[in-house]
GROMACS .gro file of C-alpha atoms in nm:
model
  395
    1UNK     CA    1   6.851  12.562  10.193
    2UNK     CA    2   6.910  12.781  10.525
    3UNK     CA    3   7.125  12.673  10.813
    4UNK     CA    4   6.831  12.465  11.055
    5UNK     CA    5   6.935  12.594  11.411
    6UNK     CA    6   6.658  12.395  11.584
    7UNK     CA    7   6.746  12.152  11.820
    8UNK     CA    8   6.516  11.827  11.857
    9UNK     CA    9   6.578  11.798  12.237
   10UNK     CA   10   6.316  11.466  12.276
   11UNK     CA   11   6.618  11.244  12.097
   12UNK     CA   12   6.527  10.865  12.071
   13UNK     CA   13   6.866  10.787  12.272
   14UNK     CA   14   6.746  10.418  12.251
   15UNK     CA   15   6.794  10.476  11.872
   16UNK     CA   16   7.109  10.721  11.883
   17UNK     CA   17   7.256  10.484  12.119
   18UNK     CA   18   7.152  10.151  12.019
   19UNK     CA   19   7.427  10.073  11.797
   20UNK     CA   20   7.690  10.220  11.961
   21UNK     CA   21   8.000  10.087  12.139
   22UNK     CA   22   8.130  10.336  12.387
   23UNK     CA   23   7.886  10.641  12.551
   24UNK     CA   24   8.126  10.825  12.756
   25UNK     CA   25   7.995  10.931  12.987
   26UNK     CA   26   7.612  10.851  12.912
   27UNK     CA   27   7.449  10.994  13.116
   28UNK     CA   28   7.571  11.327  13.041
   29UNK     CA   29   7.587  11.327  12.719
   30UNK     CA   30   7.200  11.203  12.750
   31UNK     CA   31   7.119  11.518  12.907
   32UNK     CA   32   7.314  11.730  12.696
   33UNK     CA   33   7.131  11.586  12.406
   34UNK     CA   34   6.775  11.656  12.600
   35UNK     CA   35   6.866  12.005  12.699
   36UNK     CA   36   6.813  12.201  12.372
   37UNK     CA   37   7.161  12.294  12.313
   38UNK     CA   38   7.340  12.280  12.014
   39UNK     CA   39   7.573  12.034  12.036
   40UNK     CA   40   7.965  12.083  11.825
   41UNK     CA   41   8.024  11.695  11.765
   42UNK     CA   42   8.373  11.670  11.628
   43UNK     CA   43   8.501  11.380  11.345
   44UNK     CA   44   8.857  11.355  11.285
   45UNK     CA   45   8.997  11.242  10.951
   46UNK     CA   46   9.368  11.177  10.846
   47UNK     CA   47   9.333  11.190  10.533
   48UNK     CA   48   9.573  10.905  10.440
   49UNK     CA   49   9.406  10.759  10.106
   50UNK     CA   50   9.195  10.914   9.840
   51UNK     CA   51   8.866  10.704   9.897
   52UNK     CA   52   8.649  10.678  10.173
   53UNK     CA   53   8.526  10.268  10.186
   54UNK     CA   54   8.200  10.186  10.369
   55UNK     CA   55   8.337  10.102  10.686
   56UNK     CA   56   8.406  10.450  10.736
   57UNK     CA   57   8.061  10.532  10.653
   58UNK     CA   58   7.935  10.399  10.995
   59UNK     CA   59   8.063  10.649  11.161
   60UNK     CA   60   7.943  10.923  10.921
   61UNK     CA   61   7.573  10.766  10.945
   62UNK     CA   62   7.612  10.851  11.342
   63UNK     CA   63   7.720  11.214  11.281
   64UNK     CA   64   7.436  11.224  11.014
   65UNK     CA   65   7.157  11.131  11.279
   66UNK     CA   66   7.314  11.425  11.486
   67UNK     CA   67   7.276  11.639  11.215
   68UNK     CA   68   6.918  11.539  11.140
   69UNK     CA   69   6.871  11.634  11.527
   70UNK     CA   70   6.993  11.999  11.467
   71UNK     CA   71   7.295  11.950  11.599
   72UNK     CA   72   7.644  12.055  11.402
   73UNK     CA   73   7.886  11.803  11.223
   74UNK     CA   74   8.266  11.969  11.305
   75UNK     CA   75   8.486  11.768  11.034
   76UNK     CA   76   8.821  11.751  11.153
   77UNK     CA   77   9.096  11.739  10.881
   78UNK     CA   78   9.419  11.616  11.037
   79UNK     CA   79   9.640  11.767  10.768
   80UNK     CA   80   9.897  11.811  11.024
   81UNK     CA   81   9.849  11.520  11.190
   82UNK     CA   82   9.902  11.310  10.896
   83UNK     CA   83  10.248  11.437  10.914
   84UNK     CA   84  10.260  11.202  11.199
   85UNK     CA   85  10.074  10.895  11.121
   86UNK     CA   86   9.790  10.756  11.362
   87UNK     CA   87   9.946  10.473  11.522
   88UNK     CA   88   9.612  10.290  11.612
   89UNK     CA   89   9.605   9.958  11.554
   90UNK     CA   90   9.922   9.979  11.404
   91UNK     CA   91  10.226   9.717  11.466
   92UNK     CA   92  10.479   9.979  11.295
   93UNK     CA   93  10.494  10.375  11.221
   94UNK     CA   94  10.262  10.447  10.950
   95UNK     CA   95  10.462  10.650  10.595
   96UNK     CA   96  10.505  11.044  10.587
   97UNK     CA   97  10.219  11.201  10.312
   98UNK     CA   98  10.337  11.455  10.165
   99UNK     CA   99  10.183  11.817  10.150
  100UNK     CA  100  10.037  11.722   9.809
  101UNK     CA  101   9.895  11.404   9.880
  102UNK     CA  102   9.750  11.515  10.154
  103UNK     CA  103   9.557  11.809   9.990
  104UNK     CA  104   9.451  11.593   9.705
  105UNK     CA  105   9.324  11.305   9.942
  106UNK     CA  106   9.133  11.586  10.131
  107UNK     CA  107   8.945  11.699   9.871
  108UNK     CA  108   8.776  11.345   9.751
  109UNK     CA  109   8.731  11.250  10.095
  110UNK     CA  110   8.493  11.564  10.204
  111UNK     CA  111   8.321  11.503   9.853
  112UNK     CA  112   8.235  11.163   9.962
  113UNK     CA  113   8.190  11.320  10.292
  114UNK     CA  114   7.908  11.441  10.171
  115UNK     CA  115   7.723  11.175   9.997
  116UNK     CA  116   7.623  11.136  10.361
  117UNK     CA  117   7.642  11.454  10.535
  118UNK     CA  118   7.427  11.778  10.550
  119UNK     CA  119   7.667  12.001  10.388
  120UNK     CA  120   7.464  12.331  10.552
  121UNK     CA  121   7.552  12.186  10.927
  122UNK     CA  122   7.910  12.123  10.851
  123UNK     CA  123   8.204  12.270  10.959
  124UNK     CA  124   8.517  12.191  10.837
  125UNK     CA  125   8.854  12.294  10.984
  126UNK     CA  126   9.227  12.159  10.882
  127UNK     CA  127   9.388  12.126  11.224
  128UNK     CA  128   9.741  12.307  11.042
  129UNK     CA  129   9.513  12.586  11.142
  130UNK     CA  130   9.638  12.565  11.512
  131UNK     CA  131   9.862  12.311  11.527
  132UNK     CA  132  10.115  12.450  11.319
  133UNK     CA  133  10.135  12.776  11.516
  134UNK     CA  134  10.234  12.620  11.862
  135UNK     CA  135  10.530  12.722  11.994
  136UNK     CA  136  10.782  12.517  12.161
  137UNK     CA  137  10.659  12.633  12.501
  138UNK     CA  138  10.261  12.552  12.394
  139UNK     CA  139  10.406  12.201  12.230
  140UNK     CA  140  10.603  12.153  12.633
  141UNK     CA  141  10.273  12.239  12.809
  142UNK     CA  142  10.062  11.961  12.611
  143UNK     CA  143  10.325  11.771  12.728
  144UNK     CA  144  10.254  11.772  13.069
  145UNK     CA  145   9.915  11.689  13.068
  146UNK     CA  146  10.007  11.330  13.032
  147UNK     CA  147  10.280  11.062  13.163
  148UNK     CA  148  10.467  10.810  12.918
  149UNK     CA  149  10.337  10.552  13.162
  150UNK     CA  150   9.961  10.646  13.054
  151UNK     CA  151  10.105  10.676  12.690
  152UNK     CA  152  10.234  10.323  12.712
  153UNK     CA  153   9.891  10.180  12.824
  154UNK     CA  154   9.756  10.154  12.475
  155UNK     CA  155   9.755   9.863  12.354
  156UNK     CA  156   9.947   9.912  12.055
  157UNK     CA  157  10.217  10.093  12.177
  158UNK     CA  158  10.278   9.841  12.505
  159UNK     CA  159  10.284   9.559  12.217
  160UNK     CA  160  10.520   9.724  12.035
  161UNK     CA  161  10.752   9.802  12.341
  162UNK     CA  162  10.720   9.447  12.448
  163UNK     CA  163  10.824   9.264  12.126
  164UNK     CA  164  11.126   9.524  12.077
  165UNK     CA  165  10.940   9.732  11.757
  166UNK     CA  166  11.073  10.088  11.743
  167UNK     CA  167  10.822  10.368  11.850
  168UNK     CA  168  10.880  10.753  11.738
  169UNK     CA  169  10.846  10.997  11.967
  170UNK     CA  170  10.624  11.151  11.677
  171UNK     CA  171  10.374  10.908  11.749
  172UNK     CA  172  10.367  10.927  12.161
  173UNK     CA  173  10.232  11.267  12.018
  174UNK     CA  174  10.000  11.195  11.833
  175UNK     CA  175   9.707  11.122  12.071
  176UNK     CA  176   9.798  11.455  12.274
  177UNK     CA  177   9.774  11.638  11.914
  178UNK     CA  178   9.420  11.478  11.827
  179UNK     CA  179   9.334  11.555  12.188
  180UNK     CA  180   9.409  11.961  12.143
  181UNK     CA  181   9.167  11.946  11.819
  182UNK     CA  182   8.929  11.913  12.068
  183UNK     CA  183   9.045  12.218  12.288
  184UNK     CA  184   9.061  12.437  11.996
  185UNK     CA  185   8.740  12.386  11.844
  186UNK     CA  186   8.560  12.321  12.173
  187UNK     CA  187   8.401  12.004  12.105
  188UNK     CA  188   8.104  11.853  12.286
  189UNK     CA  189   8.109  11.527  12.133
  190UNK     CA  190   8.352  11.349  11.962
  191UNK     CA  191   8.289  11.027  11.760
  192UNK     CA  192   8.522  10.764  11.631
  193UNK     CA  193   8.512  10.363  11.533
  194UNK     CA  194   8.607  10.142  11.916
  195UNK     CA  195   9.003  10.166  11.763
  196UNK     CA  196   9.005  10.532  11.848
  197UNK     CA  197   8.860  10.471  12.208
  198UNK     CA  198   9.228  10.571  12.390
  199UNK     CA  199   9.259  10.868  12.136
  200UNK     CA  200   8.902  11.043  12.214
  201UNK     CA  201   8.920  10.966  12.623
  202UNK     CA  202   9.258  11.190  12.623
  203UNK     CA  203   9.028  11.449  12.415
  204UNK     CA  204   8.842  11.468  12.748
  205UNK     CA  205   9.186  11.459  12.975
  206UNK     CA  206   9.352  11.732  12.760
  207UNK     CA  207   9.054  11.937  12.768
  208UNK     CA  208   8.961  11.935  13.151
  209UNK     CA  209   9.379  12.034  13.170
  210UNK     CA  210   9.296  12.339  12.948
  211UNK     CA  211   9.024  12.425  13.128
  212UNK     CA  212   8.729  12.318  12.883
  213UNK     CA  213   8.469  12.130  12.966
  214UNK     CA  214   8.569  11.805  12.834
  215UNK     CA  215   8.365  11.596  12.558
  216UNK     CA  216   8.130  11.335  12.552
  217UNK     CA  217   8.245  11.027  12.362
  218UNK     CA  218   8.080  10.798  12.117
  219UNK     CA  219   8.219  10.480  11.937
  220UNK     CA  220   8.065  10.291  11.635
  221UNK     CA  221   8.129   9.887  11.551
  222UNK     CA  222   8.445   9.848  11.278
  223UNK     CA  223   8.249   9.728  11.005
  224UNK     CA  224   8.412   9.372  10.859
  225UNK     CA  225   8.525   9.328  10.566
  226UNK     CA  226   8.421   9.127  10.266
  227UNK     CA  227   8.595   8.838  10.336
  228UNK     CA  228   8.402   8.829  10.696
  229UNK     CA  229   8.711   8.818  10.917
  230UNK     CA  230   8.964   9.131  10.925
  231UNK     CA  231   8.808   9.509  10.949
  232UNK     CA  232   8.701   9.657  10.618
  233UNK     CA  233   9.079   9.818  10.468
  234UNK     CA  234   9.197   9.934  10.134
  235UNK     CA  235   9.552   9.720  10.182
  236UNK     CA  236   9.337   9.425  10.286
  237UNK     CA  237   9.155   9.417   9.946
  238UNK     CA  238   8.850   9.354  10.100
  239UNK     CA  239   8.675   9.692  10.120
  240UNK     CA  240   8.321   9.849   9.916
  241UNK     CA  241   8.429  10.199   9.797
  242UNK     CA  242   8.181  10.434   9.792
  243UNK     CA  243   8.208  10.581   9.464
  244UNK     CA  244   8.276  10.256   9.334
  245UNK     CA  245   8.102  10.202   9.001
  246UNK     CA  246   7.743  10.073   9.067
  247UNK     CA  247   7.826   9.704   8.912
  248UNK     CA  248   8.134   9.674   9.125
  249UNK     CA  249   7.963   9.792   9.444
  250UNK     CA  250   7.690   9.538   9.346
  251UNK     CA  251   7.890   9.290   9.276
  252UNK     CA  252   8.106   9.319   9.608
  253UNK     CA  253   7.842   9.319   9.834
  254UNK     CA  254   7.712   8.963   9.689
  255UNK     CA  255   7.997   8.861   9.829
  256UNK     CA  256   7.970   8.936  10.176
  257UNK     CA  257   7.937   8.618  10.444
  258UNK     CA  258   7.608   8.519  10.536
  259UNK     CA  259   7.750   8.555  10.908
  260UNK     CA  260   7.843   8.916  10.868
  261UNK     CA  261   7.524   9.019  10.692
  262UNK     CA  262   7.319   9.077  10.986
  263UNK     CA  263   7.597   9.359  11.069
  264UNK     CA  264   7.558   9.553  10.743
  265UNK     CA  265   7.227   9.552  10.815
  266UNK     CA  266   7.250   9.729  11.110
  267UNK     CA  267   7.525   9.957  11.011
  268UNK     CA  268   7.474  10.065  10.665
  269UNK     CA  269   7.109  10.010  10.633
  270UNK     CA  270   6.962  10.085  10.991
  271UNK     CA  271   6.731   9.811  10.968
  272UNK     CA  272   6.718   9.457  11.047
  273UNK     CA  273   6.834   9.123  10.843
  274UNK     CA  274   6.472   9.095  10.637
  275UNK     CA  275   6.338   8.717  10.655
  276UNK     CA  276   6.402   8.616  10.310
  277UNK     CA  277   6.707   8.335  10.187
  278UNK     CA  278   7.053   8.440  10.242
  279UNK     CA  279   7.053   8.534   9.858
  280UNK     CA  280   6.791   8.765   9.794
  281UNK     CA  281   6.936   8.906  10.161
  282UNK     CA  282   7.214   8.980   9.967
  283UNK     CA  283   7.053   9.107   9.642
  284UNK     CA  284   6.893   9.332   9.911
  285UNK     CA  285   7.208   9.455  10.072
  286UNK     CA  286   7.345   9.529   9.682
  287UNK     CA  287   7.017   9.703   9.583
  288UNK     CA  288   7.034   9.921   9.889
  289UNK     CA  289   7.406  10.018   9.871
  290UNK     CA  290   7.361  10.144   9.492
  291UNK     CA  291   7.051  10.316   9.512
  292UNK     CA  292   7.224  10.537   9.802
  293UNK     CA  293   7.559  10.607   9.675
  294UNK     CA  294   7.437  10.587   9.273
  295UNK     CA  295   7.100  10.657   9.250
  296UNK     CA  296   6.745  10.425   9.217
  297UNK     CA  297   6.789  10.437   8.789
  298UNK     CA  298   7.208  10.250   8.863
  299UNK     CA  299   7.002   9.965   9.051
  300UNK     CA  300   6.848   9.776   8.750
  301UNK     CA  301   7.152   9.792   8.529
  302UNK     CA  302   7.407   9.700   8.820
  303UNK     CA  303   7.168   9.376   8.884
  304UNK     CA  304   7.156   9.320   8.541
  305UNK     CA  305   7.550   9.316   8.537
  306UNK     CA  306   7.603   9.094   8.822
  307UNK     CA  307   7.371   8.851   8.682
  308UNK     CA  308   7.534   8.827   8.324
  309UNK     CA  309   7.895   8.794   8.531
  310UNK     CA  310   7.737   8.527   8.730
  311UNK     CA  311   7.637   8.352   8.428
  312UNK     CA  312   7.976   8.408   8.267
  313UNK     CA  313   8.145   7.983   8.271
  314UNK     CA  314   8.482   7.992   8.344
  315UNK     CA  315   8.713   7.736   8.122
  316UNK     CA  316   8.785   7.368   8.322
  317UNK     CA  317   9.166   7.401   8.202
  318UNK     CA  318   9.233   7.731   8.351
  319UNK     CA  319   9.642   7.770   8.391
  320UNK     CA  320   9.768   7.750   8.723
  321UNK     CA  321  10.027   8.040   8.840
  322UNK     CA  322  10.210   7.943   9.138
  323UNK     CA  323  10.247   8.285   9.391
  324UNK     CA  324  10.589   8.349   9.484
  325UNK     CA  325  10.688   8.158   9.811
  326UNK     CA  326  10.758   8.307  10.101
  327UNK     CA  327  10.582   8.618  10.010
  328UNK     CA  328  10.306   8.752  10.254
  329UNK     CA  329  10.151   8.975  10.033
  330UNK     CA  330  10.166   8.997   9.670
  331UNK     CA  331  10.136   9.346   9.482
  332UNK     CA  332   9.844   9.321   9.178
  333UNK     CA  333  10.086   9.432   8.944
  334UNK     CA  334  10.325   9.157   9.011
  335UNK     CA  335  10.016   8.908   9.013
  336UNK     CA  336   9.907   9.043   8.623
  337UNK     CA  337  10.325   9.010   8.509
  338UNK     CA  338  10.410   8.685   8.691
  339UNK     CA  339  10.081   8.559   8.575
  340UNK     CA  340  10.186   8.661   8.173
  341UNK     CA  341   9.904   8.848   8.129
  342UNK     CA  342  10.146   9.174   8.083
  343UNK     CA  343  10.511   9.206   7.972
  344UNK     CA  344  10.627   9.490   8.169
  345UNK     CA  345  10.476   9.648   8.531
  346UNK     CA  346  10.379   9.986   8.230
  347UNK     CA  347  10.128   9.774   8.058
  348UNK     CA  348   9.991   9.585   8.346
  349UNK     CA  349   9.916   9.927   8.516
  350UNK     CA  350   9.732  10.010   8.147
  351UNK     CA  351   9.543   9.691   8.207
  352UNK     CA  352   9.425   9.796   8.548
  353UNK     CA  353   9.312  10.139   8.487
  354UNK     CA  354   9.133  10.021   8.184
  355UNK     CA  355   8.931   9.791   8.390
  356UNK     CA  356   9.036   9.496   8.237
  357UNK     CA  357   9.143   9.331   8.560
  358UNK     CA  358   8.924   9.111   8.784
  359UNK     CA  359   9.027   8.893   9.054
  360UNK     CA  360   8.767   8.685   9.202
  361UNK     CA  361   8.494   8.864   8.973
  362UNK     CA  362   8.603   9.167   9.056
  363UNK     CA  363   8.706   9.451   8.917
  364UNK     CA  364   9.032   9.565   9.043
  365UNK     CA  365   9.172   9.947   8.984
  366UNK     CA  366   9.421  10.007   9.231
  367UNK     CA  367   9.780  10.005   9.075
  368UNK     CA  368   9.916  10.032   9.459
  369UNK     CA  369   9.719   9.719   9.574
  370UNK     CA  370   9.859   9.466   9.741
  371UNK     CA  371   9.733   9.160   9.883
  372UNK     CA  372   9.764   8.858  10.096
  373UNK     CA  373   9.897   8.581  10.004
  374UNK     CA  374   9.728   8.345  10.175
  375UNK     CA  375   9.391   8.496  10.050
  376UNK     CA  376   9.470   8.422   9.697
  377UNK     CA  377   9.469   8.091   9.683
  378UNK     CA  378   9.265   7.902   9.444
  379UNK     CA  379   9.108   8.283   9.298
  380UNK     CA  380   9.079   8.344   8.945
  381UNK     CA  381   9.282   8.605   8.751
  382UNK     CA  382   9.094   8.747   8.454
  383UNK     CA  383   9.269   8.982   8.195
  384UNK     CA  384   9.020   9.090   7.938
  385UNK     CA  385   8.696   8.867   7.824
  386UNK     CA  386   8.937   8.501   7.776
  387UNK     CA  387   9.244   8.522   7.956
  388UNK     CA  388   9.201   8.327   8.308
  389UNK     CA  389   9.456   8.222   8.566
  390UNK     CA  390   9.427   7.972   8.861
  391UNK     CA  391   9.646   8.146   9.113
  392UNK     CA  392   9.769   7.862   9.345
  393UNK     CA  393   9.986   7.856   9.720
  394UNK     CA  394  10.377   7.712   9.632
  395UNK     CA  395  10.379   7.370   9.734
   0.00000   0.00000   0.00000
């Protein structure tokens, strides 16, 4: 398939903008959008884990309806800014990748990039491309675009400041490095979830300073997570990857909160809660998510598997582990030892990546996993088809 240059410049902005958070500033990016031009709209991605989870996915579904409207996806790699660690949201300085990890996570995140993106109007850059070549002089001039005072306004780094929690100077950086992504590859647009608001308005700052004209912004919801309270997260446990096998994704998504359902609607499915019971909602939700990310012949089978879990009886004198005390979080291979499902940490890591593992019904795989505490209570360990534990808060 060729490269589509046209430009649809009669955008349903009710549409584009509809579900969006921040439009900075809308109007101009509104007529921008009508004029015919072909719009550069920038993503950034630190690639900081291997998978790509379908909160993330919100964000790519925006850049995907600017594709569809002829515009061009720039993919942003932040190999060198993963050096730093993205403070957002964060209460402490995120840990150092190294070069490897980095490259590996890269490549099976723009693979799953793609599930959802037009690979033909893609760009991708890694910004080591310019980054790494600034001088001391070039790093001094960023500099001054910006006071501390402004860097302190965020909210996570005045929280920090305030309760006495160290801050690197690496990460006062990183905003102003993010920011000159978007002088070098002269973005129009740049999109990000409402916890990279602070990071994308410097974009603008940085690139006015420079000289450019400075981007348009764009913000998506933060999608919940399954357990309907904290934002969708790997480390929180309560995430839908998206090349999760089609039983497990089907399987997850039954599990989502009636409350939160009307959201995952919106966001993952562009359509509104249907008017059936909350169930067949769900069964709706699970039906959707495989047949996008697996294919219409996964659905049946996944369904299939659910049900037969569902039916599964767990025994009425399941053993009760106690978790350690004290303990906010809990790592899964700890849970499978202490539990006595495995002798050694070796064998309960064989467990896991033989998919023998479920906690709460579901399949677990990640040998790094760890999880709260306090969301563990009363779950069910299962270790092969018999082996159950009632994992249980010390008294």
């Amino acid at each position: 398939m060729s490269m589509n240059t046209t430009v649809n410049s009669e955008p349903d902005l009710r549409r584009l903008f509809g579900n969006a958070v921040d439009v900075v500033p809308e109007d101009e990016l509104a007529r921008r959008l009508r004029s015919g031009e072909r719009l550069r709209v920038k993503l950034g991605i630190d690639p900081t884990a291997s998978d790509i989870h379908l909160g993330f996915t919100v964000v790519l579904r925006k850049l995907r309806e600017l594709q569809r409207l002829g515009h061009l996806a720039v993919l942003t790699i932040g190999d060198y800014t993963a050096r730093v660690g993205d403070p957002s949201g964060r209460s402490r300085t995120r840990p150092i990748l190294s070069p490897e990890e980095i490259e590996r996570n890269t490549a099976t995140y723009l693979e799953q990039a793609y599930l959802i993106l037009d690979r033909e109007r893609t760009e991708v850059w890694h910004n080591s491309e310019w980054l790494a070549g600034l001088s001391m002089a070039d790093v001094i001039e960023l500099t001054r675009t910006v006071t501390v005072a402004r860097i302190l306004e965020r909210d996570d780094f005045s929280q920090r400041y305030a309760s006495g929690e160290s801050i690197s100077l690496t990460e006062l950086l990183y905003p102003l490095l993010q920011a000159y992504d978007s002088v070098a590859l002269d973005a129009d647009v740049e999109l990000g979830g409402t916890d990279q608001l602070y990071n994308l308005l410097m974009g603008r700052h940085v690139m006015e300073h420079y000289g450019k004209t400075p981007q348009c912004v764009l913000t998506t919801p933060l999608l919940v997570g399954t357990d309907g309270e904290a934002k969708m997260s790997k480390s929180l446990g309560n995430y839908i990857g998206v090349t999760e096998k089609p039983e497990d994704m089907f399987g997850k998504a039954m599990k989502v909160p009636d409350g939160t359902m009307p959201d995952y609607y919106s966001l993952l499915l562009d359509r509104g809660l249907p008017g059936a019971e909350p169930l067949e909602q769900k069964r709706e939700l699970a039906r959707s998510l495989v047949r996008e990310f697996h294919g219409e012949s996964a659905v049946a089978g996944a369904e299939r598997a659910f049900d037969a879990v569902a039916r599964r009886e767990i025994p009425a004198d399941v053993p009760e582990v106690p978790l350690p005390e004290g303990a906010s979080e809990v790592w899964v291979v700890d849970l499978i030892t202490r539990s006595g499902f495995a002798g050694t940490n070796g064998e309960a890591r064989r467990l896991l990546r033989g998919d023998a593992v479920r906690l709460g019904g579901e399949v677990i795989r990640d040998e790094k996993l760890s999880i709260p505490t306090q969301s563990l209570e009363n779950k069910i360990l299962q270790v092969g088809k018999r082996r159950y534990a009632r994992l249980t808060l010390a008294p």
